[in-house]
Amino acid sequence: KQEVTQIPAALSVPEGENLVLNCSFTDSAIYNLQWFRQDPGKGLTSLLLIQSSQREQTSGRLNASLDKSSGRSTLYIAASQPGDSATYLCAVDPADKLIFGTGTRLQVFP
Amino acid sequence: SQTIHQWPATLVQPVGSPLSLECTVEGTSNPNLYWYRQAAGRGLQLLFYSVGIGQISSEVPQNLSASRPQDRQFILSSKKLLLSDSGFYLCAWRGQGNQPQHFGDGTRLSIL
């Protein structure tokens, strides 16, 4: 059974710091891995999708990497801003059904 | 561009009452559609998904059902709500091929 774990569960950093969020999964048989952002009481916003054949994807200050053989993905946020404060979720797609981690709650303070 | 709509945004219902949550997608055809639930203190769980009109797959046994009467409409229903049905319900869609899933704004359901 696929299990997805995110570490740390919560993170508080000063504005301007570069930070790394971690995601690990137990079964490497996946089609892709997706990173989302969720603001309090809101739906999910898709940030990046990495297909199983890819090693990384970049969008602006965000960079996500995927090491399928070791069951790991990282989301790198450069030069963090208070507007980045949210819960970040990773999800793996083994067969058109996303399996989510429990998220990392990020707070960036001025 | 594609958009996804969910309504209502919030709902308070008594135990034993029926439920109908609706989700529609615009700007695409033949999407895969999904219903997820996010319970307090727990992660997102897939409830139902559909690859076409009238085609519904259930992921977990529960008090809920789903229907897809039209290509871009997905409905989540219950005949009698339980306290354990409380949560944040999210609809999502995905295009054909290895594409990302996109989520609606969610419905917060409270059962009294």
GROMACS .gro file of C-alpha atoms in nm:
model
  222
    1LYS     CA    1   0.000   0.000   0.000
    2GLN     CA    2   0.138   0.337  -0.104
    3GLU     CA    3   0.215   0.574   0.184
    4VAL     CA    4   0.327   0.933   0.148
    5THR     CA    5   0.510   1.117   0.426
    6GLN     CA    6   0.602   1.483   0.446
    7ILE     CA    7   0.869   1.626   0.673
    8PRO     CA    8   0.865   1.860   0.853
    9ALA     CA    9   0.500   1.888   0.954
   10ALA     CA   10   0.545   2.259   1.024
   11LEU     CA   11   0.811   2.516   0.947
   12SER     CA   12   0.852   2.881   1.046
   13VAL     CA   13   1.121   3.089   0.876
   14PRO     CA   14   1.212   3.456   0.834
   15GLU     CA   15   1.151   3.621   0.500
   16GLY     CA   16   1.430   3.574   0.244
   17GLU     CA   17   1.538   3.227   0.348
   18ASN     CA   18   1.575   2.943   0.098
   19LEU     CA   19   1.397   2.632   0.220
   20VAL     CA   20   1.339   2.269   0.134
   21LEU     CA   21   1.026   2.065   0.191
   22ASN     CA   22   1.054   1.688   0.182
   23CYS     CA   23   0.820   1.419   0.055
   24SER     CA   24   0.879   1.044   0.062
   25PHE     CA   25   0.673   0.757  -0.075
   26THR     CA   26   0.694   0.382  -0.026
   27ASP     CA   27   0.613   0.247  -0.374
   28SER     CA   28   0.818   0.373  -0.669
   29ALA     CA   29   0.558   0.256  -0.925
   30ILE     CA   30   0.411   0.601  -0.996
   31TYR     CA   31   0.316   0.793  -1.310
   32ASN     CA   32   0.392   1.132  -1.165
   33LEU     CA   33   0.423   1.338  -0.848
   34GLN     CA   34   0.244   1.666  -0.794
   35TRP     CA   35   0.305   1.949  -0.548
   36PHE     CA   36   0.015   2.165  -0.430
   37ARG     CA   37  -0.037   2.468  -0.214
   38GLN     CA   38  -0.341   2.503   0.015
   39ASP     CA   39  -0.433   2.830   0.184
   40PRO     CA   40  -0.649   2.806   0.500
   41GLY     CA   41  -1.007   2.709   0.417
   42LYS     CA   42  -0.935   2.700   0.045
   43GLY     CA   43  -0.893   2.445  -0.229
   44LEU     CA   44  -0.563   2.321  -0.369
   45THR     CA   45  -0.351   2.511  -0.618
   46SER     CA   46  -0.129   2.298  -0.839
   47LEU     CA   47   0.233   2.414  -0.826
   48LEU     CA   48   0.438   2.158  -1.016
   49LEU     CA   49   0.395   1.817  -1.172
   50ILE     CA   50   0.694   1.590  -1.226
   51GLN     CA   51   0.642   1.295  -1.456
   52SER     CA   52   0.806   0.969  -1.356
   53SER     CA   53   1.064   1.002  -1.634
   54GLN     CA   54   1.168   1.351  -1.522
   55ARG     CA   55   1.415   1.451  -1.250
   56GLU     CA   56   1.296   1.804  -1.180
   57GLN     CA   57   1.060   2.085  -1.271
   58THR     CA   58   1.092   2.458  -1.213
   59SER     CA   59   0.839   2.739  -1.191
   60GLY     CA   60   0.962   3.080  -1.082
   61ARG     CA   61   1.112   3.051  -0.733
   62LEU     CA   62   0.999   2.690  -0.701
   63ASN     CA   63   1.200   2.384  -0.797
   64ALA     CA   64   1.082   2.030  -0.742
   65SER     CA   65   1.298   1.723  -0.779
   66LEU     CA   66   1.208   1.357  -0.801
   67ASP     CA   67   1.420   1.052  -0.720
   68LYS     CA   68   1.182   0.769  -0.795
   69SER     CA   69   1.423   0.489  -0.707
   70SER     CA   70   1.467   0.619  -0.353
   71GLY     CA   71   1.105   0.729  -0.318
   72ARG     CA   72   1.181   1.094  -0.253
   73SER     CA   73   1.085   1.438  -0.378
   74THR     CA   74   1.188   1.781  -0.258
   75LEU     CA   75   1.030   2.120  -0.312
   76TYR     CA   76   1.282   2.403  -0.300
   77ILE     CA   77   1.153   2.755  -0.240
   78ALA     CA   78   1.402   3.032  -0.307
   79ALA     CA   79   1.396   3.369  -0.133
   80SER     CA   80   1.082   3.295   0.067
   81GLN     CA   81   0.816   3.566   0.111
   82PRO     CA   82   0.528   3.608   0.359
   83GLY     CA   83   0.291   3.533   0.071
   84ASP     CA   84   0.440   3.182   0.053
   85SER     CA   85   0.277   3.101   0.389
   86ALA     CA   86   0.044   2.806   0.332
   87THR     CA   87   0.027   2.428   0.363
   88TYR     CA   88   0.224   2.245   0.096
   89LEU     CA   89   0.104   1.900  -0.009
   90CYS     CA   90   0.271   1.641  -0.225
   91ALA     CA   91   0.077   1.366  -0.395
   92VAL     CA   92   0.182   1.063  -0.596
   93ASP     CA   93  -0.019   0.923  -0.883
   94PRO     CA   94   0.017   0.544  -0.912
   95ALA     CA   95  -0.282   0.496  -1.145
   96ASP     CA   96  -0.481   0.815  -1.202
   97LYS     CA   97  -0.560   0.843  -0.831
   98LEU     CA   98  -0.367   1.089  -0.620
   99ILE     CA   99  -0.239   0.971  -0.282
  100PHE     CA  100  -0.157   1.266  -0.061
  101GLY     CA  101   0.087   1.331   0.218
  102THR     CA  102  -0.037   1.514   0.528
  103GLY     CA  103   0.141   1.833   0.431
  104THR     CA  104   0.395   2.083   0.560
  105ARG     CA  105   0.252   2.398   0.715
  106LEU     CA  106   0.485   2.685   0.625
  107GLN     CA  107   0.490   3.027   0.787
  108VAL     CA  108   0.719   3.297   0.654
  109PHE     CA  109   0.740   3.598   0.882
  110PRO     CA  110   0.858   3.947   0.782
  111SER     CA  111  -0.911   2.848  -2.013
  112GLN     CA  112  -1.048   2.574  -1.796
  113THR     CA  113  -1.232   2.645  -1.473
  114ILE     CA  114  -1.395   2.430  -1.208
  115HIS     CA  115  -1.691   2.535  -0.994
  116GLN     CA  116  -1.816   2.382  -0.672
  117TRP     CA  117  -2.119   2.477  -0.470
  118PRO     CA  118  -2.221   2.549  -0.211
  119ALA     CA  119  -1.909   2.683  -0.040
  120THR     CA  120  -2.040   2.596   0.306
  121LEU     CA  121  -2.325   2.377   0.422
  122VAL     CA  122  -2.467   2.293   0.764
  123GLN     CA  123  -2.697   1.992   0.771
  124PRO     CA  124  -2.868   1.788   1.044
  125VAL     CA  125  -2.790   1.420   1.091
  126GLY     CA  126  -3.014   1.206   0.872
  127SER     CA  127  -3.076   1.473   0.607
  128PRO     CA  128  -2.990   1.423   0.236
  129LEU     CA  129  -2.695   1.579   0.059
  130SER     CA  130  -2.619   1.698  -0.291
  131LEU     CA  131  -2.294   1.872  -0.381
  132GLU     CA  132  -2.233   1.976  -0.738
  133CYS     CA  133  -1.917   2.028  -0.939
  134THR     CA  134  -1.890   2.150  -1.297
  135VAL     CA  135  -1.593   2.202  -1.525
  136GLU     CA  136  -1.573   2.449  -1.812
  137GLY     CA  137  -1.338   2.478  -2.104
  138THR     CA  138  -1.254   2.113  -2.155
  139SER     CA  139  -1.424   1.797  -2.272
  140ASN     CA  140  -1.412   1.439  -2.146
  141PRO     CA  141  -1.221   1.522  -1.828
  142ASN     CA  142  -1.151   1.273  -1.552
  143LEU     CA  143  -1.340   1.392  -1.243
  144TYR     CA  144  -1.269   1.326  -0.876
  145TRP     CA  145  -1.424   1.379  -0.533
  146TYR     CA  146  -1.191   1.402  -0.232
  147ARG     CA  147  -1.260   1.458   0.137
  148GLN     CA  148  -1.031   1.632   0.383
  149ALA     CA  149  -1.136   1.552   0.739
  150ALA     CA  150  -1.013   1.756   1.034
  151GLY     CA  151  -0.658   1.653   1.125
  152ARG     CA  152  -0.638   1.406   0.840
  153GLY     CA  153  -0.507   1.409   0.488
  154LEU     CA  154  -0.696   1.422   0.162
  155GLN     CA  155  -0.871   1.099   0.072
  156LEU     CA  156  -1.003   1.005  -0.270
  157LEU     CA  157  -1.373   0.909  -0.252
  158PHE     CA  158  -1.485   0.866  -0.613
  159TYR     CA  159  -1.350   0.915  -0.962
  160SER     CA  160  -1.505   0.906  -1.308
  161VAL     CA  161  -1.352   0.863  -1.653
  162GLY     CA  162  -1.678   0.925  -1.841
  163ILE     CA  163  -2.053   0.982  -1.825
  164GLY     CA  164  -2.217   0.726  -1.599
  165GLN     CA  165  -1.881   0.566  -1.507
  166ILE     CA  166  -1.813   0.590  -1.134
  167SER     CA  167  -1.546   0.414  -0.928
  168SER     CA  168  -1.560   0.416  -0.550
  169GLU     CA  169  -1.242   0.407  -0.349
  170VAL     CA  170  -1.375   0.355   0.002
  171PRO     CA  171  -1.698   0.209   0.141
  172GLN     CA  172  -1.907   0.488   0.285
  173ASN     CA  173  -2.239   0.658   0.322
  174LEU     CA  174  -2.194   0.860   0.003
  175SER     CA  175  -2.251   0.807  -0.369
  176ALA     CA  176  -2.149   0.992  -0.684
  177SER     CA  177  -2.303   1.042  -1.025
  178ARG     CA  178  -2.194   1.195  -1.354
  179PRO     CA  179  -2.507   1.280  -1.554
  180GLN     CA  180  -2.321   1.499  -1.804
  181ASP     CA  181  -1.965   1.511  -1.937
  182ARG     CA  182  -1.858   1.802  -1.717
  183GLN     CA  183  -2.086   1.757  -1.417
  184PHE     CA  184  -2.005   1.551  -1.109
  185ILE     CA  185  -2.244   1.518  -0.814
  186LEU     CA  186  -2.181   1.386  -0.464
  187SER     CA  187  -2.487   1.264  -0.276
  188SER     CA  188  -2.611   1.099   0.037
  189LYS     CA  189  -2.958   0.983   0.138
  190LYS     CA  190  -2.893   1.019   0.513
  191LEU     CA  191  -2.595   1.208   0.649
  192LEU     CA  192  -2.393   1.083   0.944
  193LEU     CA  193  -2.184   1.288   1.187
  194SER     CA  194  -1.875   1.125   1.037
  195ASP     CA  195  -1.957   1.280   0.697
  196SER     CA  196  -1.840   1.620   0.820
  197GLY     CA  197  -1.539   1.754   0.636
  198PHE     CA  198  -1.406   1.960   0.349
  199TYR     CA  199  -1.509   1.815   0.012
  200LEU     CA  200  -1.303   1.892  -0.293
  201CYS     CA  201  -1.377   1.826  -0.657
  202ALA     CA  202  -1.095   1.795  -0.910
  203TRP     CA  203  -1.051   1.738  -1.280
  204ARG     CA  204  -0.774   1.620  -1.506
  205GLY     CA  205  -0.736   1.622  -1.882
  206GLN     CA  206  -0.638   1.320  -2.086
  207GLY     CA  207  -0.278   1.207  -2.071
  208ASN     CA  208  -0.032   1.258  -1.787
  209GLN     CA  209  -0.168   1.595  -1.681
  210PRO     CA  210  -0.194   1.762  -1.339
  211GLN     CA  211  -0.514   1.752  -1.139
  212HIS     CA  212  -0.684   2.084  -1.074
  213PHE     CA  213  -0.906   2.146  -0.775
  214GLY     CA  214  -1.215   2.350  -0.698
  215ASP     CA  215  -1.252   2.578  -0.396
  216GLY     CA  216  -1.422   2.310  -0.189
  217THR     CA  217  -1.738   2.273   0.019
  218ARG     CA  218  -1.714   2.277   0.397
  219LEU     CA  219  -1.982   2.042   0.531
  220SER     CA  220  -2.080   2.047   0.897
  221ILE     CA  221  -2.322   1.791   1.035
  222LEU     CA  222  -2.517   1.878   1.350
   0.00000   0.00000   0.00000
